[in-house]
Coordinates of C-alpha atoms and ligand atoms in Angstrom, one line a residue:
M28 CA -77.0 136.4 333.9
A29 CA -77.9 133.3 331.8
E30 CA -80.2 130.9 333.0
Y31 CA -80.0 127.1 332.4
R32 CA -81.1 126.0 329.2
S33 CA -84.6 124.1 329.3
D34 CA -83.7 121.8 326.9
L35 CA -81.1 120.1 328.4
P36 CA -81.3 117.5 331.1
P37 CA -81.5 118.0 334.7
R38 CA -77.8 118.6 336.1
P39 CA -75.9 116.7 338.9
E40 CA -74.6 119.2 341.7
R41 CA -71.5 119.6 340.6
I42 CA -72.4 120.5 337.0
A43 CA -75.0 123.0 338.5
R44 CA -72.0 125.0 340.2
L45 CA -70.0 125.3 336.8
P46 CA -70.7 128.9 335.3
L47 CA -73.4 128.9 332.3
D48 CA -72.3 130.6 329.2
V49 CA -74.6 133.3 327.4
R50 CA -76.6 130.7 325.9
G51 CA -77.3 128.9 329.2
F52 CA -75.0 125.9 329.0
P53 CA -72.4 124.9 331.7
I54 CA -69.1 125.9 330.8
P55 CA -67.1 122.6 331.3
W56 CA -63.7 122.9 333.4
F57 CA -61.4 121.8 330.5
V58 CA -62.8 124.5 327.8
W59 CA -60.3 127.4 327.2
V60 CA -62.0 130.7 328.6
K61 CA -60.6 133.8 326.3
P62 CA -59.0 136.9 328.0
D63 CA -62.5 138.5 327.2
G64 CA -64.4 136.1 329.3
T65 CA -66.1 134.1 326.6
P66 CA -65.4 130.3 326.3
D67 CA -64.3 128.3 323.0
F68 CA -65.9 125.2 323.7
R69 CA -63.7 123.8 321.0
V70 CA -60.5 124.2 322.5
I71 CA -58.8 122.8 325.8
R72 CA -57.7 125.3 328.9
E73 CA -54.0 125.7 328.7
H74 CA -52.4 122.6 330.4
G75 CA -55.7 121.4 331.0
I76 CA -54.6 117.8 330.3
A77 CA -52.0 117.9 332.8
I78 CA -53.6 119.5 335.4
A79 CA -56.4 117.3 335.5
Y80 CA -54.4 114.3 335.5
K81 CA -52.0 115.2 337.9
K82 CA -54.2 116.7 340.4
Q83 CA -56.9 113.8 339.6
L84 CA -59.6 116.4 338.7
C85 CA -63.0 115.6 336.9
W86 CA -62.3 116.8 333.1
V87 CA -65.6 118.2 332.8
C88 CA -66.7 119.6 336.6
G89 CA -63.1 120.0 337.7
E90 CA -63.5 118.9 341.3
K91 CA -61.6 115.7 342.6
L92 CA -62.5 112.9 341.3
G93 CA -63.3 109.8 343.5
R94 CA -63.3 106.1 343.4
Y95 CA -64.8 105.7 339.6
H96 CA -63.1 107.0 336.2
A97 CA -65.2 107.4 333.4
F98 CA -64.9 108.5 329.8
V99 CA -67.2 109.6 327.2
V100 CA -65.5 108.2 324.4
G101 CA -66.4 107.1 321.0
P102 CA -67.0 103.4 320.0
M103 CA -63.6 102.9 318.4
C104 CA -61.7 104.1 321.6
G105 CA -63.6 101.1 323.2
V106 CA -61.5 98.7 320.4
N107 CA -58.1 100.6 320.6
R108 CA -58.6 101.7 324.2
V109 CA -57.1 104.8 323.8
T110 CA -58.5 108.3 324.9
S111 CA -56.8 111.6 324.4
E112 CA -58.7 113.3 327.6
P113 CA -58.3 111.9 331.3
S114 CA -61.1 111.1 333.6
C115 CA -64.7 112.6 335.0
H116 CA -66.6 111.7 337.6
R117 CA -69.3 109.1 336.6
E118 CA -72.4 111.3 337.0
C119 CA -70.5 114.0 335.0
G120 CA -69.7 111.8 332.1
E121 CA -73.3 110.6 332.0
Y122 CA -74.6 114.1 332.0
A123 CA -72.1 114.8 329.4
A124 CA -72.9 112.1 327.2
I125 CA -76.6 112.8 327.2
A126 CA -76.6 116.7 327.4
C127 CA -74.1 117.2 324.6
P128 CA -71.5 114.7 323.5
F129 CA -69.5 117.8 321.8
L130 CA -69.1 119.4 325.3
T131 CA -66.9 116.9 326.3
K132 CA -65.1 116.5 322.7
P133 CA -63.1 119.4 322.0
L134 CA -61.9 118.1 318.8
A135 CA -65.1 116.4 317.6
I136 CA -66.3 119.2 315.6
R137 CA -67.2 120.1 311.9
N138 CA -66.4 123.5 311.5
E139 CA -62.2 123.7 312.1
R140 CA -61.7 127.4 311.0
G141 CA -60.1 129.8 313.4
L142 CA -59.0 127.3 315.7
P143 CA -55.7 128.0 317.4
E144 CA -52.7 125.6 317.0
S145 CA -52.7 122.7 319.1
A146 CA -56.3 123.6 320.5
G147 CA -56.6 119.8 321.3
A148 CA -55.5 116.5 322.4
A149 CA -52.7 114.6 321.2
G150 CA -52.8 111.6 318.6
Q151 CA -54.6 111.0 315.8
M152 CA -58.3 111.6 315.6
I153 CA -60.8 109.4 313.9
K154 CA -62.6 112.5 312.0
R155 CA -66.1 111.4 311.5
N156 CA -69.3 111.3 313.5
P157 CA -69.5 107.8 315.8
G158 CA -73.0 108.5 315.9
A159 CA -73.1 107.2 319.4
V160 CA -70.6 108.1 322.4
L161 CA -69.9 105.2 325.1
L162 CA -70.0 106.2 328.6
W163 CA -66.9 104.0 329.7
V164 CA -66.3 103.6 333.6
Q165 CA -63.2 101.9 335.2
K166 CA -61.9 101.8 338.8
E167 CA -58.3 102.7 337.7
P168 CA -57.0 105.9 336.6
P169 CA -56.1 105.7 333.0
K170 CA -52.5 105.2 332.2
P171 CA -50.8 108.0 330.5
F172 CA -48.2 107.2 327.5
R173 CA -46.4 109.5 325.3
V174 CA -46.8 109.8 321.8
D175 CA -45.2 112.5 319.0
N176 CA -47.5 115.4 320.2
G177 CA -48.3 114.9 323.6
H178 CA -49.9 112.4 325.8
L179 CA -52.7 109.9 325.5
F180 CA -54.5 107.4 327.8
R181 CA -55.2 103.8 327.8
L182 CA -58.3 102.6 329.1
S183 CA -58.6 99.7 331.4
D184 CA -61.0 96.9 331.5
P185 CA -64.5 98.9 332.2
V186 CA -66.7 97.7 335.0
E187 CA -69.8 99.5 333.4
L188 CA -70.3 100.3 329.8
R189 CA -73.2 102.3 328.2
C190 CA -73.7 103.9 325.1
F191 CA -75.8 106.8 324.2
S192 CA -76.9 108.0 320.7
R193 CA -78.6 111.2 320.0
S194 CA -79.2 112.0 323.9
K195 CA -80.7 108.8 324.5
P196 CA -79.6 105.5 325.8
A197 CA -78.8 103.2 322.7
N198 CA -79.2 99.7 322.0
I199 CA -76.0 97.5 321.7
E200 CA -76.8 96.8 317.9
D201 CA -76.1 100.7 317.6
V202 CA -72.9 100.8 319.2
L203 CA -72.3 97.4 316.9
Y204 CA -73.1 99.3 313.9
S205 CA -71.0 102.2 315.0
V206 CA -67.9 99.7 315.4
R207 CA -68.7 97.8 312.2
T208 CA -68.6 101.3 310.3
G209 CA -65.5 102.5 311.9
M210 CA -63.5 99.3 311.8
P211 CA -62.1 100.1 308.2
L212 CA -60.6 103.4 309.2
L213 CA -58.5 101.8 312.3
A214 CA -57.9 98.9 310.2
A215 CA -56.3 101.3 307.5
M216 CA -54.3 102.8 310.4
A217 CA -53.2 99.4 311.2
K218 CA -52.3 98.5 307.8
K219 CA -49.8 101.2 307.5
D220 CA -48.2 100.2 310.9
G221 CA -47.6 96.4 309.5
P222 CA -49.0 93.0 310.3
Q223 CA -48.2 93.3 313.7
A224 CA -50.8 96.4 314.4
E225 CA -53.3 94.6 312.3
R226 CA -53.0 91.5 314.3
A227 CA -53.1 93.7 317.7
L228 CA -56.6 95.3 316.2
R229 CA -57.8 92.0 315.3
Q230 CA -57.6 91.2 318.9
Q231 CA -58.6 94.2 320.3
A232 CA -61.9 94.2 318.1
A233 CA -62.0 90.5 319.6
V234 CA -61.6 91.6 323.3
F235 CA -64.1 94.8 322.8
D236 CA -66.7 92.3 321.8
R237 CA -66.3 89.9 324.8
I238 CA -66.7 93.5 327.0
L239 CA -69.3 94.6 325.3
R240 CA -71.6 91.4 325.8
E241 CA -69.8 91.1 329.7
S242 CA -70.3 94.5 330.7
Y243 CA -72.9 96.5 328.5
V244 CA -75.9 97.9 330.2
H245 CA -78.7 97.6 328.1
A246 CA -81.1 100.4 327.2
Ligands
ZN312 ZN1 -67.1 115.8 337.8

């Protein structure tokens, strides 16, 4: 039996109930476990998104969600309000944001070789390392909507917003920097969709700016 890694932060109770892989990492609920018992952290379990959403289970620990819906998302998701994954407990999200952002980002990987088809979630993924992750906490479940290759979720206004970079709480400047450098990517996508999409993006960016100033919990 592997021991919980000493280089990881202390675990909340629900995370402590998760099984560990051979390296001592907790295996999040959403992870696909191969028939031979080894987890593939890059791949979402079969029907994972639908099951978690319908049964209102935490994406990270798999237990029933409570009052709050938390998301560990890239800063640009704060602008376009879209995420590919259902919600998790606040503590589970915080743990994931600190322990390893990639634990909750099966598609945020640099090595995509050997991935089965449709390994991850729907939508267009922004393939860059955001350098910072947002912990976005809201009171309502996210609203699912259909896209060509599956479902995505729309985020409501957050009641709490924090940011982590390299496993530590980040400054608001780090978030702003990440948004500034990611904006051209969103702008390019909006440009393809036409002037209405470009206008909508400008509005979204302004709203996120306001939310950051109102809800951000400073490091
Ligand atoms: Zn949880």
